[in-house]
């Protein structure tokens, strides 16, 4: 299959660190019974993200670069067949960092922290945390606080939060789409796929149409700003 050419609606984030914009798509794939490799490929072809975050990704998704080129990293959850994965058409500023999170009752959780643009510790540094948090409503909020401490002043936390109600994460704003993204037991609509940001302005947020998974993908366009301006954006 012919490789997908890299096409951006705006300049690639990694090339213009002074005024970066970034389109991120996040999708919980529903491991073995949900979205398959061809579904992810089709979504990338349609949305052209600068960063594609995936939760419940299995080793079958590891062939993604063979379909669309780019750069890909997958981090299995401890003892599970699925985990977190990230794809980008551009080389990342560094390897994703795996951050262990407080374990749940059933299995351990981790977070992928992905440096994009300038190095995370520099003046223009920015990192994105790819998350699939626990179901416990106190536990997932503690996990968010651990992630926030690991991020630079400019950062985003995006993925499947398994969270009901406000995140209550100081210094961060919930900029994700306000529509429901998942229907629990095919009965209860929930907005559990989210994006929280700090030091970043959100230009657009939307929930995409439901496809092969029980989660709808979500997409945001982020722009790094001066920290004082981002708080008011």
C-alpha positions as CSV (number, residue, x, y, z in Angstrom):
1,X,0.0,0.0,0.0
2,X,1.2,3.5,-0.9
3,X,2.4,5.5,2.1
4,X,0.2,8.4,3.1
5,X,1.9,11.8,2.4
6,X,2.2,14.2,5.3
7,X,-0.4,16.9,4.8
8,X,-1.1,19.6,7.4
9,X,-3.8,22.3,7.5
10,X,-1.2,24.5,9.3
11,X,2.6,24.4,9.8
12,X,3.8,21.2,11.5
13,X,4.2,21.8,15.3
14,X,7.8,20.6,15.5
15,X,9.1,23.0,12.8
16,X,7.7,26.3,14.3
17,X,8.2,26.3,18.0
18,X,7.6,30.0,18.3
19,X,3.9,29.9,17.3
20,X,3.0,26.2,17.4
21,X,-0.4,24.7,16.6
22,X,-1.2,21.1,17.0
23,X,-4.1,18.9,16.0
24,X,-4.6,15.9,18.3
25,X,-7.0,13.0,17.9
26,X,-7.6,10.6,20.7
27,X,-9.5,7.3,20.5
28,X,-10.1,4.3,22.8
29,X,-10.0,1.4,20.3
30,X,-11.8,-1.2,22.5
31,X,-8.9,-3.7,22.2
32,X,-9.7,-6.9,20.3
33,X,-13.4,-6.4,19.5
34,X,-13.4,-2.7,18.5
35,X,-11.4,-0.6,16.0
36,X,-8.9,-2.5,13.9
37,X,-5.8,-1.3,12.0
38,X,-7.8,-0.3,8.9
39,X,-10.2,1.8,11.1
40,X,-7.3,3.7,12.6
41,X,-5.7,4.1,9.2
42,X,-8.9,5.5,7.7
43,X,-9.3,8.0,10.6
44,X,-5.8,9.3,10.1
45,X,-6.4,9.7,6.4
46,X,-9.5,11.6,7.1
47,X,-8.4,13.8,10.0
48,X,-4.7,14.3,9.3
49,X,-3.7,14.7,12.9
50,X,-0.3,15.9,14.1
51,X,-0.6,13.5,17.0
52,X,-2.8,10.4,17.2
53,X,-3.4,9.1,20.7
54,X,-4.8,5.6,21.3
55,X,-6.0,3.7,24.3
56,X,-6.6,-0.1,24.4
57,X,-4.2,-0.6,21.5
58,X,-3.0,-4.1,20.9
59,X,0.0,-5.4,19.0
60,X,-2.1,-5.5,15.8
61,X,-1.9,-1.7,15.7
62,X,2.0,-1.9,15.6
63,X,1.7,-2.2,11.8
64,X,0.4,1.3,11.5
65,X,3.7,2.9,10.3
66,X,3.6,0.4,7.4
67,X,0.3,1.7,6.4
68,X,0.7,5.5,6.8
69,X,4.4,6.0,7.6
70,X,5.3,8.3,10.5
71,X,6.5,7.5,14.0
72,X,4.8,5.1,16.5
73,X,5.2,4.1,20.1
74,X,3.1,1.6,22.0
75,X,3.2,1.0,25.8
76,X,1.3,-2.1,27.0
77,X,-0.4,-1.9,30.4
78,X,1.3,-4.2,32.9
79,X,0.0,-7.7,32.4
80,X,-2.5,-6.7,29.8
81,X,-2.8,-7.4,26.0
82,X,-3.5,-3.7,25.3
83,X,-2.1,-0.4,26.3
84,X,-1.4,3.2,25.2
85,X,-0.1,4.1,21.7
86,X,0.9,7.3,19.9
87,X,1.5,8.0,16.2
88,X,2.8,11.2,14.6
89,X,3.7,12.0,11.0
90,X,6.7,14.0,12.3
91,X,9.5,12.8,14.5
92,X,8.8,13.6,18.1
93,X,11.0,15.9,20.2
94,X,11.9,12.8,22.3
95,X,10.9,9.3,23.3
96,X,7.6,9.1,25.2
97,X,8.1,8.8,29.0
98,X,6.2,6.0,30.7
99,X,4.8,7.3,34.1
100,X,3.5,4.6,36.5
101,X,0.2,5.6,38.1
102,X,-1.5,4.6,41.3
103,X,-2.8,1.0,40.7
104,X,-6.5,0.1,40.6
105,X,-8.2,-2.8,42.2
106,X,-7.8,-5.0,39.1
107,X,-4.6,-4.0,37.3
108,X,-1.9,-1.3,37.2
109,X,-2.1,1.8,35.0
110,X,0.6,3.9,33.3
111,X,0.6,7.1,31.3
112,X,2.5,8.1,28.2
113,X,4.1,11.5,28.4
114,X,4.9,12.7,24.9
115,X,7.3,15.7,24.3
116,X,6.3,17.6,21.2
117,X,7.9,20.8,19.8
118,X,10.7,22.1,21.8
119,X,12.2,19.9,24.6
120,X,9.8,19.7,27.5
121,X,12.1,21.6,29.9
122,X,12.8,24.5,27.6
123,X,11.0,27.8,27.4
124,X,8.8,26.6,24.6
125,X,8.5,23.1,25.9
126,X,5.1,21.3,25.7
127,X,4.1,17.7,26.5
128,X,1.0,15.7,26.0
129,X,-0.1,13.0,28.4
130,X,-1.9,10.0,26.8
131,X,-4.1,8.5,29.5
132,X,-6.5,5.6,30.2
133,X,-7.4,6.2,33.9
134,X,-8.9,3.9,36.4
135,X,-12.7,3.7,37.1
136,X,-12.5,4.7,40.8
137,X,-13.6,8.3,41.0
138,X,-11.2,9.2,43.7
139,X,-8.4,7.2,42.3
140,X,-8.5,8.6,38.8
141,X,-8.4,12.2,40.2
142,X,-5.3,11.2,42.2
143,X,-3.8,9.8,39.0
144,X,-4.4,13.1,37.3
145,X,-2.6,15.0,40.1
146,X,0.4,12.7,39.7
147,X,0.4,13.3,35.9
148,X,0.1,17.1,36.4
149,X,3.3,17.1,38.6
150,X,5.2,15.3,35.8
151,X,4.2,17.7,33.0
152,X,6.0,21.0,32.2
153,X,4.2,24.3,32.7
154,X,2.6,23.9,29.2
155,X,0.9,20.6,28.8
156,X,-2.2,18.6,28.0
157,X,-3.8,15.5,29.4
158,X,-5.9,13.7,26.8
159,X,-7.6,10.3,26.5
160,X,-10.1,8.1,28.3
161,X,-10.6,9.5,31.8
162,X,-13.3,7.1,33.1
163,X,-14.3,10.2,35.0
164,X,-17.8,11.4,35.9
165,X,-18.1,15.1,36.9
166,X,-15.4,17.8,37.0
167,X,-11.8,16.7,37.1
168,X,-10.9,19.2,39.9
169,X,-7.3,19.5,38.7
170,X,-5.8,22.8,39.8
171,X,-4.3,25.0,37.1
172,X,-5.9,23.0,34.2
173,X,-8.9,23.8,32.1
174,X,-11.3,21.2,30.5
175,X,-11.3,22.2,26.8
176,X,-12.5,18.9,25.4
177,X,-15.8,18.5,23.5
178,X,-19.0,18.7,25.6
179,X,-20.8,15.9,23.9
180,X,-21.0,12.4,25.2
181,X,-18.3,10.1,23.9
182,X,-19.3,6.8,25.3
183,X,-22.6,5.0,26.2
184,X,-22.2,2.7,29.2
185,X,-24.0,-0.6,28.8
186,X,-25.6,0.9,25.7
187,X,-27.8,3.0,28.0
188,X,-26.0,5.7,29.8
189,X,-24.3,8.5,27.8
190,X,-21.1,9.7,29.4
191,X,-18.4,12.3,28.5
192,X,-15.4,10.3,29.6
193,X,-13.0,11.1,26.8
194,X,-11.5,14.5,27.7
195,X,-8.7,17.0,27.3
196,X,-7.3,19.1,30.1
197,X,-4.7,21.8,29.3
198,X,-2.3,24.1,31.1
199,X,-0.5,27.0,29.4
200,X,-2.2,26.1,26.1
201,X,-5.1,27.7,24.2
202,X,-7.7,25.5,22.5
203,X,-8.9,26.7,19.1
204,X,-11.3,23.9,18.4
205,X,-12.7,20.8,20.1
206,X,-15.2,18.2,18.7
207,X,-16.3,14.6,19.1
208,X,-16.1,12.7,15.9
209,X,-18.7,10.2,14.6
210,X,-18.9,6.8,16.3
211,X,-17.2,4.1,14.3
212,X,-15.9,0.6,15.2
213,X,-15.3,1.3,18.9
214,X,-17.7,1.9,21.8
215,X,-15.9,5.3,22.2
216,X,-16.2,8.2,19.9
217,X,-12.8,9.7,18.9
218,X,-12.2,13.3,20.0
219,X,-10.2,16.0,18.3
220,X,-8.7,19.3,19.5
221,X,-6.6,22.0,18.0
222,X,-4.2,23.5,20.5
223,X,-1.9,26.5,20.4
224,X,0.9,27.2,22.8
225,X,0.7,30.8,24.2
226,X,2.3,32.8,26.9
227,X,1.3,31.3,30.2
228,X,-0.6,34.4,31.3
229,X,-2.6,34.6,28.1
230,X,-3.5,30.9,28.0
231,X,-5.3,31.1,31.4
232,X,-7.7,33.6,29.9
233,X,-8.2,31.8,26.5
